[in-house]
CSV table of C-alpha atoms in Angstrom, one decimal:
chain,number,residue,atom,x,y,z
M,1,MET,CA,33.4,37.9,-4.2
M,2,THR,CA,36.0,40.3,-3.2
M,3,GLN,CA,35.8,41.3,0.5
M,4,THR,CA,38.1,42.6,3.2
M,5,GLY,CA,38.4,42.2,6.9
M,6,THR,CA,36.3,39.4,8.3
M,7,ASN,CA,33.3,39.5,5.9
M,8,TRP,CA,33.7,35.8,5.1
M,9,LYS,CA,33.1,35.1,8.8
M,10,ASN,CA,29.4,35.1,7.7
M,11,VAL,CA,28.8,38.7,8.8
M,12,ASN,CA,25.1,39.2,9.6
M,13,ASN,CA,24.7,35.5,8.6
M,14,TRP,CA,24.7,36.7,5.0
M,15,HIS,CA,25.6,33.5,3.4
M,16,TRP,CA,24.5,29.9,3.9
M,17,VAL,CA,25.5,28.0,7.0
M,18,GLU,CA,24.3,24.4,7.7
M,19,LYS,CA,24.7,21.6,10.2
M,20,ASN,CA,24.0,17.9,9.9
M,21,CYS,CA,21.5,17.1,12.6
M,22,LEU,CA,20.9,13.4,11.8
M,23,PRO,CA,22.4,12.2,15.1
M,24,TRP,CA,20.1,14.6,17.0
M,25,ALA,CA,17.2,13.3,14.9
M,26,LYS,CA,17.9,9.7,15.8
M,27,GLU,CA,17.8,10.5,19.5
M,28,TYR,CA,14.6,12.6,19.0
M,29,PHE,CA,12.7,9.8,17.3
M,30,ILE,CA,13.9,7.2,19.9
M,31,GLN,CA,12.6,9.4,22.7
M,32,LYS,CA,9.5,10.6,20.9
M,33,LEU,CA,8.2,7.4,19.4
M,34,THR,CA,9.3,4.6,21.8
M,35,GLY,CA,6.5,3.7,24.2
M,36,THR,CA,3.7,5.2,21.9
M,37,ALA,CA,0.7,3.0,22.8
M,38,VAL,CA,-3.0,2.6,22.0
M,39,GLU,CA,-5.8,0.3,23.1
M,40,LYS,CA,-8.7,-0.9,21.0
M,41,GLY,CA,-11.2,-3.0,22.9
M,42,ASP,CA,-9.1,-5.8,24.5
M,43,VAL,CA,-6.2,-5.2,22.2
M,44,LYS,CA,-3.1,-3.3,23.4
M,45,VAL,CA,-0.3,-2.3,21.0
M,46,SER,CA,2.7,-0.1,21.3
M,47,VAL,CA,6.0,0.9,19.7
M,48,ASN,CA,8.7,-1.0,21.7
M,49,GLU,CA,11.8,0.3,19.8
M,50,VAL,CA,13.1,2.6,17.1
M,51,ARG,CA,15.3,0.2,15.1
M,52,ASP,CA,16.8,2.6,12.5
M,53,VAL,CA,16.7,6.2,11.4
M,54,THR,CA,18.6,7.0,8.1
M,55,GLY,CA,18.6,9.8,5.6
M,56,ASP,CA,19.5,13.5,5.8
M,57,VAL,CA,18.5,16.1,8.4
M,58,ASP,CA,20.0,19.6,7.9
M,59,LEU,CA,19.5,22.7,9.9
M,60,ASN,CA,20.4,25.8,7.8
M,61,GLN,CA,20.5,29.5,8.4
M,62,ARG,CA,20.9,32.6,6.3
M,63,LYS,CA,20.3,36.2,7.3
M,64,GLY,CA,18.7,35.0,10.5
M,65,LYS,CA,16.3,32.7,8.8
M,66,ILE,CA,16.3,29.1,10.0
M,67,ILE,CA,15.5,26.5,7.4
M,68,THR,CA,15.0,22.8,8.0
M,69,ILE,CA,15.6,20.3,5.2
M,70,PHE,CA,15.1,16.6,6.0
M,71,ASP,CA,14.3,13.3,4.3
M,72,VAL,CA,14.4,10.4,6.6
M,73,VAL,CA,13.5,6.7,6.6
M,74,LEU,CA,12.4,5.1,9.9
M,75,THR,CA,12.1,1.5,11.0
M,76,LEU,CA,10.1,0.8,14.2
M,77,GLY,CA,9.4,-2.3,16.2
M,78,TRP,CA,5.9,-2.9,17.6
M,79,LYS,CA,4.4,-5.4,20.0
M,80,GLY,CA,0.8,-6.2,21.0
M,81,GLU,CA,-1.5,-8.5,22.8
M,82,GLY,CA,-5.1,-9.6,22.4
M,83,PHE,CA,-7.3,-12.4,21.2
M,84,GLY,CA,-5.6,-14.6,23.7
M,85,THR,CA,-2.1,-14.2,22.1
M,86,THR,CA,0.8,-11.8,21.6
M,87,ALA,CA,2.3,-10.4,18.5
M,88,GLU,CA,5.4,-8.5,17.3
M,89,GLY,CA,6.4,-6.9,14.1
M,90,LYS,CA,7.8,-4.0,12.2
M,91,ILE,CA,6.6,-0.6,11.0
M,92,PHE,CA,8.5,0.8,8.0
M,93,ILE,CA,8.2,4.5,7.1
M,94,PRO,CA,9.9,4.8,3.7
M,95,GLU,CA,9.9,8.6,3.5
M,96,TYR,CA,9.4,11.5,5.8
M,97,MET,CA,10.3,14.9,4.3
M,98,HIS,CA,10.3,18.5,5.3
M,99,ASP,CA,7.3,19.1,3.0
M,100,THR,CA,5.4,15.9,3.8
M,101,ASP,CA,1.9,16.5,5.0
M,102,ALA,CA,0.9,14.4,8.0
M,103,GLU,CA,-1.8,12.5,6.2
M,104,ASP,CA,0.7,11.6,3.5
M,105,ILE,CA,3.1,9.7,5.8
M,106,VAL,CA,3.1,6.1,4.6
M,107,PHE,CA,3.3,3.2,7.1
M,108,ASP,CA,4.2,-0.4,6.0
M,109,VAL,CA,3.1,-2.7,8.9
M,110,SER,CA,4.2,-6.3,9.0
M,111,THR,CA,3.9,-9.2,11.5
M,112,ASP,CA,6.4,-11.7,12.7
M,113,SER,CA,5.0,-15.3,12.5
M,114,PRO,CA,1.6,-14.2,11.3
M,115,ASN,CA,-1.6,-16.1,11.9
M,116,SER,CA,-5.3,-15.1,12.0
M,117,ASP,CA,-5.3,-13.7,15.5
M,118,ARG,CA,-1.9,-11.9,15.1
M,119,ASP,CA,-3.2,-10.4,11.9
M,120,LYS,CA,-6.1,-8.9,13.8
M,121,ILE,CA,-3.6,-7.3,16.2
M,122,LYS,CA,-1.7,-6.0,13.2
M,123,GLU,CA,-4.8,-4.2,12.0
M,124,VAL,CA,-5.0,-2.3,15.2
M,125,VAL,CA,-1.4,-1.3,14.7
M,126,ARG,CA,-2.1,-0.3,11.1
M,127,ILE,CA,-5.3,1.7,11.8
M,128,GLU,CA,-4.9,3.0,15.4
M,129,LEU,CA,-1.2,3.0,16.4
M,130,THR,CA,-0.1,4.7,13.2
M,131,LYS,CA,-2.4,7.6,14.0
M,132,ALA,CA,-0.6,8.1,17.3
M,133,ILE,CA,2.8,7.8,15.6
M,134,ARG,CA,1.9,10.4,13.0
M,135,ALA,CA,0.8,12.8,15.7
M,136,ARG,CA,4.2,12.5,17.4
M,137,MET,CA,6.1,12.9,14.2
M,138,VAL,CA,4.4,16.2,13.0
M,139,PRO,CA,6.2,18.5,15.5
M,140,PHE,CA,9.7,17.3,14.3
M,141,ALA,CA,10.5,20.3,12.1
M,142,LYS,CA,9.6,22.8,14.8
M,143,ASP,CA,11.4,20.9,17.5
M,144,LEU,CA,14.5,20.7,15.4
M,145,VAL,CA,14.6,24.5,15.6
M,146,ASP,CA,13.2,25.0,19.1
M,147,GLY,CA,14.8,22.0,20.7
M,148,GLU,CA,15.6,23.7,23.9
M,149,ARG,CA,11.9,24.1,24.6
M,150,GLY,CA,11.1,20.6,23.4
M,151,LEU,CA,10.3,17.3,25.0
M,152,PHE,CA,13.8,16.3,25.9
M,153,SER,CA,15.1,19.3,28.0
M,154,GLY,CA,14.8,17.4,31.2
M,155,TYR,CA,15.8,14.1,29.7
M,156,LEU,CA,19.0,15.5,28.1
M,157,ALA,CA,19.8,17.7,31.1
M,158,SER,CA,19.8,14.6,33.2
M,159,MET,CA,22.3,13.1,30.8
M,160,HIS,CA,24.4,16.3,30.9
M,161,SER,CA,23.6,16.6,27.2
M,162,LEU,CA,21.4,19.7,27.0
M,163,THR,CA,24.2,21.7,25.5
M,164,ALA,CA,24.5,19.1,22.7
M,165,PHE,CA,20.8,19.2,22.2
M,166,THR,CA,20.6,23.0,21.7
M,167,ALA,CA,24.1,23.6,20.2
M,168,HIS,CA,22.9,23.0,16.6
M,169,ILE,CA,21.1,26.4,16.8
M,170,LYS,CA,24.3,28.2,17.7
M,171,ASP,CA,26.3,26.4,15.2
M,172,VAL,CA,24.4,28.0,12.4
M,173,TYR,CA,24.0,31.4,13.9
M,174,ILE,CA,26.5,34.2,14.7
M,175,ALA,CA,24.7,36.6,17.1
M,176,PRO,CA,25.0,40.3,16.2
M,177,GLU,CA,26.8,41.1,19.5
M,178,GLU,CA,29.5,38.6,18.5
M,179,MET,CA,30.1,40.6,15.4
M,180,LYS,CA,30.9,43.8,17.2
M,181,GLY,CA,33.8,45.6,15.5
M,182,HIS,CA,33.4,43.6,12.3
M,183,PRO,CA,32.3,45.3,9.0
M,184,VAL,CA,28.7,44.7,8.1
M,185,LEU,CA,27.4,44.5,4.6
M,186,LYS,CA,24.6,46.9,3.6
M,187,THR,CA,21.2,45.4,3.0
M,188,TYR,CA,21.1,44.4,-0.6
M,189,GLN,CA,18.0,45.3,-2.6
M,190,PRO,CA,18.2,43.3,-5.8
M,191,LYS,CA,17.2,44.7,-9.2
M,192,PRO,CA,14.2,43.0,-10.8
M,193,PRO,CA,14.9,40.4,-13.5
M,194,ALA,CA,15.8,41.6,-17.0
M,195,PRO,CA,12.7,42.7,-18.9
M,196,GLU,CA,11.0,40.1,-21.1
M,197,THR,CA,12.2,41.9,-24.2
M,198,ASN,CA,15.7,40.8,-23.3
M,199,PRO,CA,15.4,36.9,-23.1
M,200,VAL,CA,14.7,36.0,-26.6
M,201,THR,CA,17.6,37.1,-28.7
M,202,SER,CA,17.9,34.8,-31.7
M,203,ALA,CA,16.1,32.1,-33.6
M,204,CYS,CA,17.0,29.5,-36.2
M,205,LYS,CA,14.8,27.3,-38.4
M,206,THR,CA,16.8,24.1,-38.1
M,207,ALA,CA,14.0,22.3,-36.4
M,208,ALA,CA,10.3,22.0,-37.1
M,209,GLY,CA,8.8,25.3,-36.0
M,210,GLY,CA,12.2,26.6,-35.2
M,211,VAL,CA,14.2,27.0,-32.0
M,212,THR,CA,15.3,30.0,-30.1
M,213,THR,CA,17.8,31.1,-27.4
M,214,ILE,CA,16.7,32.6,-24.1
M,215,LYS,CA,19.0,34.7,-22.0
M,216,GLN,CA,18.3,35.9,-18.4
M,217,THR,CA,20.3,37.8,-15.7
M,218,ILE,CA,19.3,37.2,-12.1
M,219,GLU,CA,20.8,38.7,-9.0
M,220,PHE,CA,20.9,37.0,-5.6
M,221,ALA,CA,21.9,38.3,-2.2
M,222,ALA,CA,24.1,35.2,-1.7
M,223,SER,CA,27.6,34.0,-2.6
M,224,PRO,CA,28.3,32.1,-5.8
M,225,ARG,CA,28.9,28.9,-3.7
M,226,ASP,CA,25.4,29.3,-2.2
M,227,ILE,CA,23.8,29.4,-5.6
M,228,TYR,CA,25.9,26.6,-7.0
M,229,GLU,CA,25.0,24.4,-4.1
M,230,THR,CA,21.3,25.4,-4.3
M,231,LEU,CA,21.2,24.1,-7.9
M,232,LEU,CA,23.1,20.9,-7.3
M,233,ASP,CA,22.6,19.7,-3.7
M,234,VAL,CA,19.7,17.3,-3.7
M,235,GLN,CA,18.4,18.4,-0.3
M,236,ARG,CA,18.3,22.1,-1.2
M,237,VAL,CA,16.8,21.3,-4.6
M,238,GLN,CA,14.0,19.3,-2.9
M,239,ALA,CA,13.4,22.3,-0.7
M,240,TRP,CA,12.8,24.8,-3.5
M,241,THR,CA,11.1,22.4,-5.8
M,242,ARG,CA,8.8,21.2,-2.9
M,243,GLY,CA,9.2,17.5,-3.9
M,244,LYS,CA,11.5,14.6,-4.7
M,245,ALA,CA,14.3,15.4,-7.0
M,246,GLN,CA,17.2,13.5,-8.6
M,247,VAL,CA,20.4,15.6,-9.0
M,248,GLY,CA,24.0,14.5,-9.5
M,249,ARG,CA,27.1,16.4,-8.7
M,250,GLU,CA,29.3,15.0,-11.4
M,251,ALA,CA,29.5,15.7,-15.2
M,252,GLY,CA,27.4,13.1,-16.9
M,253,SER,CA,24.9,12.7,-14.1
M,254,ALA,CA,21.2,12.8,-14.7
M,255,PHE,CA,18.7,15.1,-13.1
M,256,VAL,CA,14.9,14.9,-12.7
M,257,LEU,CA,12.7,17.7,-11.2
M,258,PHE,CA,9.1,18.4,-10.7
M,259,ASP,CA,7.8,14.9,-10.9
M,260,GLY,CA,9.6,14.3,-14.2
M,261,ASN,CA,8.4,17.4,-16.0
M,262,ILE,CA,12.0,18.6,-16.2
M,263,SER,CA,14.9,16.2,-16.9
M,264,GLY,CA,18.3,16.0,-18.5
M,265,THR,CA,22.0,15.5,-17.9
M,266,THR,CA,24.6,17.8,-16.4
M,267,THR,CA,27.5,17.9,-18.9
M,268,GLU,CA,30.0,20.4,-17.4
M,269,LEU,CA,30.7,21.6,-13.9
M,270,VAL,CA,33.2,24.3,-12.7
M,271,PRO,CA,32.7,24.6,-8.9
M,272,ASN,CA,31.0,27.8,-7.8
M,273,THR,CA,31.4,29.2,-11.3
M,274,LYS,CA,29.6,27.3,-14.1
M,275,ILE,CA,27.0,24.6,-14.7
M,276,VAL,CA,26.0,23.3,-18.2
M,277,GLN,CA,23.0,21.0,-18.7
M,278,GLN,CA,21.2,19.2,-21.5
M,279,TRP,CA,17.7,20.2,-20.3
M,280,ARG,CA,14.2,19.4,-21.6
M,281,LEU,CA,10.5,19.6,-20.7
M,282,LYS,CA,8.4,16.4,-20.7
M,283,THR,CA,6.1,17.9,-23.2
M,284,TRP,CA,8.8,18.6,-25.8
M,285,PRO,CA,9.3,16.2,-28.8
M,286,VAL,CA,11.0,13.0,-27.8
M,287,GLY,CA,14.8,13.3,-27.8
M,288,HIS,CA,14.8,17.1,-28.1
M,289,PHE,CA,17.0,18.9,-25.5
M,290,SER,CA,18.0,22.5,-25.0
M,291,THR,CA,21.4,23.5,-23.7
M,292,VAL,CA,21.3,25.5,-20.5
M,293,THR,CA,24.4,27.3,-19.2
M,294,PHE,CA,24.5,28.9,-15.7
M,295,ASP,CA,27.4,31.4,-15.3
M,296,LEU,CA,27.9,32.6,-11.7
M,297,GLY,CA,29.7,35.9,-11.2
M,298,GLU,CA,30.7,37.6,-8.0
M,299,GLY,CA,29.7,41.1,-6.8
M,300,SER,CA,30.5,43.0,-3.7
M,301,ASP,CA,27.3,41.9,-2.0
M,302,LYS,CA,25.5,39.7,-4.5
M,303,THR,CA,25.9,37.0,-7.1
M,304,VAL,CA,25.0,37.7,-10.7
M,305,LEU,CA,23.7,34.6,-12.4
M,306,LYS,CA,23.6,34.7,-16.2
M,307,VAL,CA,21.5,31.9,-17.8
M,308,THR,CA,21.6,31.0,-21.5
M,309,GLN,CA,19.2,28.4,-22.8
M,310,SER,CA,19.7,27.5,-26.5
M,311,GLY,CA,17.6,25.1,-28.6
M,312,VAL,CA,14.2,26.1,-27.1
M,313,PRO,CA,11.2,25.5,-29.4
M,314,VAL,CA,9.9,28.8,-30.5
M,315,SER,CA,6.4,27.8,-29.3
M,316,GLU,CA,7.7,28.1,-25.7
M,317,LYS,CA,7.1,31.8,-25.6
M,318,GLU,CA,6.5,31.8,-21.9
M,319,MET,CA,9.8,29.9,-21.0
M,320,ALA,CA,11.4,33.0,-19.4
M,321,LYS,CA,8.3,33.4,-17.1
M,322,GLN,CA,8.5,29.7,-16.2
M,323,TRP,CA,12.1,30.0,-15.1
M,324,GLU,CA,11.2,33.0,-13.0
M,325,ARG,CA,8.3,31.3,-11.4
M,326,TYR,CA,9.6,27.8,-10.8
M,327,TYR,CA,13.3,28.5,-10.3
M,328,TRP,CA,14.3,32.0,-9.3
M,329,HIS,CA,11.2,33.1,-7.3
M,330,SER,CA,11.1,29.8,-5.5
M,331,ILE,CA,14.8,29.8,-4.6
M,332,LYS,CA,14.6,33.3,-3.3
M,333,ALA,CA,11.4,32.6,-1.3
M,334,THR,CA,12.8,29.4,0.2
M,335,PHE,CA,16.3,30.6,1.2
M,336,GLY,CA,15.9,34.4,1.5
M,337,PHE,CA,18.3,35.1,-1.3
M,338,ASP,CA,16.4,38.3,-2.2
M,339,SER,CA,16.8,40.2,1.0
């Protein structure tokens, strides 16, 4: 993209800005979950420690829109008493993502030195304590954005750390008043996708039923790097596909999207310029792949993405619509690349 002056200082927060907030998240879960306790009859159980928090927690902003993308694994310690004995153990949460529903959070509860009475205490942990933990985890995404109004304002202020707690908001945002005197891009209104008479341009009869080539041109109010990263960064891919994804950043790496319905191999990468993939749908004949080429071009206030998909079975007449629905519309809706 050819720009002058200070446009690349993210004027009007036009392009993607992000910050790794995993250290903040670790402190958050330590303070939020430690001490969580419940009672059931004569049994008392509680979370006595947060042993580990790993994964990815990113806070992103583009054009004033804050987006949280996270995928974390938590290990907690618990303790309890009842039935004339005491017990300790571990609670393992293998996955907590930005799009995980509360009822879908999985808890794997184990007991140290188990016996019949300790197993009864463990059941209270499994049934009752996990409910309380779940309730305390749900506000995480909102608190990641609105941290200064969250639980830890007083706690962090007492540690002289309030600035560190709220700084991640400022790190991904350049306030309009700070841009005084800088050139501001005009609001971009993208053209609609090319009409459906354009995508199907050729066909050959080298396979049963024949194959065809689909071509599309899509415009995004984003930089080429934004779109390149959106197609290859696993956290961003999981955001716009709304689920787990496998994506590699090297030629020869495999990718799996939409619960395995789309898969293949990335064969060529030119940073911020070109991606080539061997791409297939799960319903296609075994071993049949199409070749998809993503060419990224710069404009004054947009990126023009040209997509060529060759080797598509001619029976897939709705393929262009599927790209629009599951890729382009979802990416624009998730990241605001159409405004």
